[in-house]
XYZ file of C-alpha atoms in Angstrom:
299
model
C -18.661 -1.624 9.861
C -19.620 1.294 11.914
C -18.741 5.134 10.804
C -16.177 5.744 13.667
C -14.165 2.884 12.064
C -15.198 4.675 8.231
C -13.166 7.749 9.604
C -10.464 6.099 11.309
C -9.383 4.188 7.908
C -10.269 7.671 6.008
C -7.991 9.361 8.553
C -4.646 5.913 8.127
C -5.186 6.031 4.758
C -4.197 9.646 5.156
C -1.539 9.199 7.518
C 0.245 6.501 5.383
C -0.420 8.172 2.014
C 1.800 11.575 3.265
C 4.689 9.834 4.015
C 5.326 9.359 0.638
C 4.795 13.451 0.633
C 6.312 14.650 3.278
C 9.543 11.965 2.630
C 10.097 13.682 -0.463
C 9.914 16.770 0.358
C 12.480 16.042 3.523
C 14.588 14.759 1.238
C 15.071 17.641 -0.410
C 18.261 18.448 1.560
C 18.723 15.075 3.804
C 19.773 11.990 2.150
C 17.384 8.629 2.927
C 18.654 6.920 5.955
C 19.259 10.455 7.298
C 15.076 10.787 6.954
C 14.691 7.350 8.400
C 15.968 7.543 11.248
C 14.205 10.781 11.752
C 11.777 9.160 11.612
C 11.860 6.562 13.577
C 13.965 7.696 16.594
C 11.178 10.394 16.672
C 8.501 7.877 16.373
C 9.951 6.208 19.485
C 9.876 9.029 21.325
C 5.962 10.085 20.928
C 5.393 6.288 21.662
C 7.130 5.465 24.323
C 5.883 8.668 26.172
C 2.511 7.009 25.370
C 3.371 4.152 27.054
C 4.717 6.186 30.093
C 1.157 7.450 30.045
C -0.763 4.112 30.185
C 2.071 3.446 33.363
C 3.585 0.562 30.741
C 7.273 0.579 29.480
C 9.946 -1.520 27.498
C 12.722 -1.863 29.783
C 10.984 -4.988 31.487
C 12.044 -8.598 32.793
C 11.002 -10.687 29.829
C 10.738 -7.949 26.494
C 10.628 -9.455 23.904
C 14.337 -7.105 22.216
C 15.251 -9.497 19.693
C 11.555 -10.241 18.033
C 11.656 -6.059 18.430
C 15.003 -6.304 16.758
C 13.254 -8.705 14.171
C 10.731 -6.643 13.191
C 11.797 -3.027 13.613
C 14.605 -4.637 10.165
C 11.591 -5.926 8.683
C 8.867 -3.435 8.719
C 11.262 -0.564 9.540
C 14.752 -0.199 8.629
C 14.054 -1.864 5.230
C 11.527 -0.853 3.961
C 11.621 3.040 4.873
C 15.111 2.525 3.556
C 14.244 1.109 -0.026
C 11.285 3.888 -0.621
C 13.325 6.595 0.488
C 15.955 5.407 -1.706
C 13.418 4.845 -4.654
C 11.642 7.878 -4.042
C 14.806 10.041 -5.320
C 14.341 8.031 -8.625
C 10.404 7.632 -9.260
C 7.637 9.669 -8.390
C 5.745 9.479 -4.666
C 2.708 8.615 -6.154
C 4.022 6.169 -8.042
C 6.165 4.604 -4.899
C 2.479 4.108 -2.973
C 0.896 2.132 -6.039
C 4.106 0.046 -5.870
C 3.768 -0.044 -2.287
C 0.363 -1.579 -2.506
C 1.113 -4.147 -3.776
C 2.728 -5.892 -0.198
C -0.576 -8.430 -0.035
C -0.003 -10.131 -2.796
C 4.101 -10.981 -1.797
C 2.381 -11.448 1.583
C 0.140 -13.803 -0.015
C 3.534 -15.711 -1.975
C 5.347 -15.287 1.474
C 2.578 -16.064 3.821
C 2.004 -20.192 1.845
C 5.884 -20.733 1.606
C 6.861 -20.314 5.497
C 3.344 -21.068 6.640
C 0.524 -23.904 7.065
C -2.592 -22.396 6.768
C -2.025 -20.258 4.519
C -1.991 -20.806 1.037
C -2.775 -19.805 -2.080
C -6.172 -21.241 -3.648
C -6.931 -20.661 -6.874
C -8.875 -17.381 -5.781
C -5.466 -16.285 -4.469
C -3.480 -17.541 -7.401
C -5.927 -15.393 -9.637
C -5.314 -12.757 -8.067
C -1.587 -12.680 -7.322
C -1.627 -13.209 -11.510
C -3.421 -9.448 -11.728
C -1.919 -8.172 -9.155
C 1.150 -9.027 -11.072
C -0.208 -7.731 -14.953
C -0.399 -3.793 -12.741
C 2.494 -4.224 -11.524
C 4.328 -5.067 -15.275
C 1.834 -2.295 -16.725
C 2.637 -0.180 -13.636
C 6.618 -0.223 -15.048
C 5.595 -0.093 -18.843
C 7.573 -1.058 -21.649
C 10.481 0.578 -22.148
C 11.444 0.390 -17.940
C 13.721 -1.644 -19.017
C 15.493 0.852 -21.009
C 14.795 4.345 -17.928
C 17.101 2.818 -15.456
C 16.939 4.337 -12.986
C 13.254 4.992 -13.096
C 13.352 0.645 -12.987
C 15.591 0.441 -9.677
C 13.694 2.932 -7.927
C 10.669 0.879 -8.866
C 12.370 -1.948 -8.098
C 13.331 -0.969 -4.635
C 9.949 -0.381 -3.742
C 8.825 -3.668 -4.753
C 11.847 -4.952 -2.228
C 10.155 -2.548 0.622
C 7.146 -4.630 -0.203
C 7.839 -8.050 -0.129
C 10.071 -6.886 3.394
C 6.179 -5.874 4.486
C 5.337 -9.402 3.430
C 7.857 -10.776 5.929
C 6.873 -8.880 8.782
C 3.687 -9.367 7.845
C 4.334 -12.886 9.203
C 7.049 -12.533 11.591
C 4.463 -10.216 12.820
C 2.279 -12.626 14.457
C 4.658 -14.023 17.170
C 3.755 -11.176 19.129
C 0.237 -11.881 19.630
C 1.622 -15.734 21.073
C 4.284 -13.742 23.282
C 0.946 -12.075 25.004
C 3.214 -8.728 23.856
C 0.023 -5.438 23.632
C 0.308 -4.065 20.109
C 1.124 -0.333 21.163
C 4.211 -1.910 23.036
C 5.204 -3.966 19.739
C 4.382 -0.514 17.882
C 6.802 1.065 20.489
C 9.240 -1.732 20.161
C 9.682 -1.932 16.467
C 10.286 1.524 16.266
C 13.272 2.028 19.064
C 14.467 -1.609 17.627
C 15.283 0.609 13.841
C 16.485 3.162 15.621
C 18.876 1.932 17.295
C 19.339 -0.363 14.523
C 19.684 2.354 11.560
C 21.679 4.886 13.574
C 25.715 3.509 13.158
C 24.616 2.645 9.466
C 22.775 6.370 8.984
C 26.267 7.788 10.298
C 28.790 5.707 8.002
C 26.583 6.712 4.835
C 24.809 9.848 5.029
C 27.713 11.580 7.558
C 25.001 14.049 8.281
C 27.384 16.541 10.339
C 28.662 17.070 6.324
C 25.759 18.924 4.953
C 26.757 22.291 3.274
C 23.524 24.109 5.881
C 21.361 22.855 8.351
C 17.788 21.659 7.586
C 15.431 24.225 6.994
C 11.890 24.965 8.577
C 10.411 23.351 5.598
C 12.826 19.529 6.161
C 12.038 20.150 9.653
C 7.968 19.915 9.225
C 8.051 16.967 6.701
C 10.091 15.044 9.526
C 7.963 15.711 12.531
C 4.621 14.553 10.551
C 6.827 11.707 8.865
C 6.867 10.715 12.735
C 4.816 11.900 15.054
C 1.540 11.545 12.387
C 2.380 9.007 9.885
C 4.800 6.691 11.993
C 3.152 6.794 15.860
C -0.247 8.286 15.221
C -0.771 6.175 11.998
C 0.564 2.530 14.381
C -1.848 3.582 17.330
C -5.257 4.127 14.890
C -3.934 0.550 12.727
C -3.728 -1.109 16.235
C -7.383 0.698 16.925
C -9.456 -0.217 13.187
C -7.544 -3.765 14.127
C -8.949 -3.926 17.818
C -12.347 -2.781 16.079
C -13.219 -4.373 12.709
C -10.827 -6.706 12.389
C -7.804 -7.623 9.679
C -9.560 -8.276 6.320
C -11.469 -4.646 6.882
C -7.769 -2.832 7.322
C -6.708 -4.068 3.945
C -8.938 -1.947 2.504
C -6.624 0.937 3.715
C -3.845 -0.756 1.481
C -6.476 0.707 -1.502
C -6.874 4.072 -0.624
C -3.057 5.169 0.279
C -2.507 5.227 -3.336
C -4.715 7.387 -4.369
C -4.310 9.513 -0.938
C -0.454 9.528 -2.398
C -1.124 10.433 -5.926
C -2.913 13.293 -4.626
C -0.833 14.575 -2.947
C 1.940 13.948 -5.733
C -0.206 16.295 -7.779
C -1.584 18.788 -5.510
C 1.361 20.137 -3.700
C 4.677 18.161 -5.544
C 3.542 19.064 -9.821
C 3.715 15.345 -10.091
C 1.429 14.349 -13.538
C 1.425 9.796 -13.166
C 0.857 8.594 -16.380
C -2.340 6.804 -18.366
C -0.657 3.681 -17.656
C 0.062 4.026 -13.803
C -3.737 5.092 -12.677
C -4.325 1.323 -15.020
C -1.317 -0.210 -12.980
C -3.034 1.083 -10.461
C -7.060 -0.155 -11.120
C -5.526 -3.912 -11.426
C -3.750 -4.029 -8.677
C -6.981 -2.978 -6.417
C -9.148 -5.257 -8.249
C -6.578 -8.451 -7.164
C -6.380 -6.635 -3.256
C -10.249 -6.808 -3.804
C -10.662 -10.523 -5.212
C -7.598 -11.747 -2.084
C -10.185 -10.500 0.857
C -12.976 -12.191 -1.563
C -14.877 -8.564 -2.029
C -15.487 -9.347 -4.869
C -17.164 -13.188 -4.298
C -19.014 -11.815 -1.920
C -20.273 -8.655 -4.430
C -21.501 -10.691 -7.200
C -22.922 -12.596 -4.838
C -25.065 -10.501 -3.933
C -25.942 -9.274 -6.686
C -26.666 -12.838 -7.822
């Protein structure tokens, strides 16, 4: 990969890793679903403005609104809601590490749903290593700490939802939908889907006081940087370097989130969490073949 693509990749890891930090800050004053709505609604406004700038619009004949809604449900509403709620129970760094299991769940989902992506010997081994990493993360005392366990399970549920979204999202290429339009469509649909749920569950008008400047800044960072800008960067990397190299960002996001959580939120990951992160990282490296290529090069 070129130096420019590496810069994009590192930038994307910071943007997505920062989403866990921004969400944790915003939820000091706002409920999880309210934060989800603000994230997707502000991102939808930003991405639709970008579309207008390029002379395009979601409102056109033949637009796949059902597909946008399906993608918004699987890729935004469900995982964002589960992750943000999970972060009310566990540290943001741990949430990001659990989120890194998304490719492992994608292996399972693709194996059972698609006909062209089956789990072979190497991928099965990688899957087992990744599952061991999750077990190490949760630890032997996880069952006793039911609150922390619920938060971890919620983050794993989000990773599973992302896996279904990855398989479901393949239809956009077949439909001839441009990446930027797909991104704008899914966050716009997500905002419309989450709005009534958020109003019923969170009832934000009952907040004891309006959110402060810090919360608004966190929401802006979450929506404009970690969602709108991140999606644009994501699709640029996908076009320039392909999906295999894009998977590298999965290794980097937990590092960014753990560092931000430690430096700015005072979170201190346990040693077993680092051990679990290493195991998950090894499994992801095995999935995309980097370990095999390295060993063959070293021979």
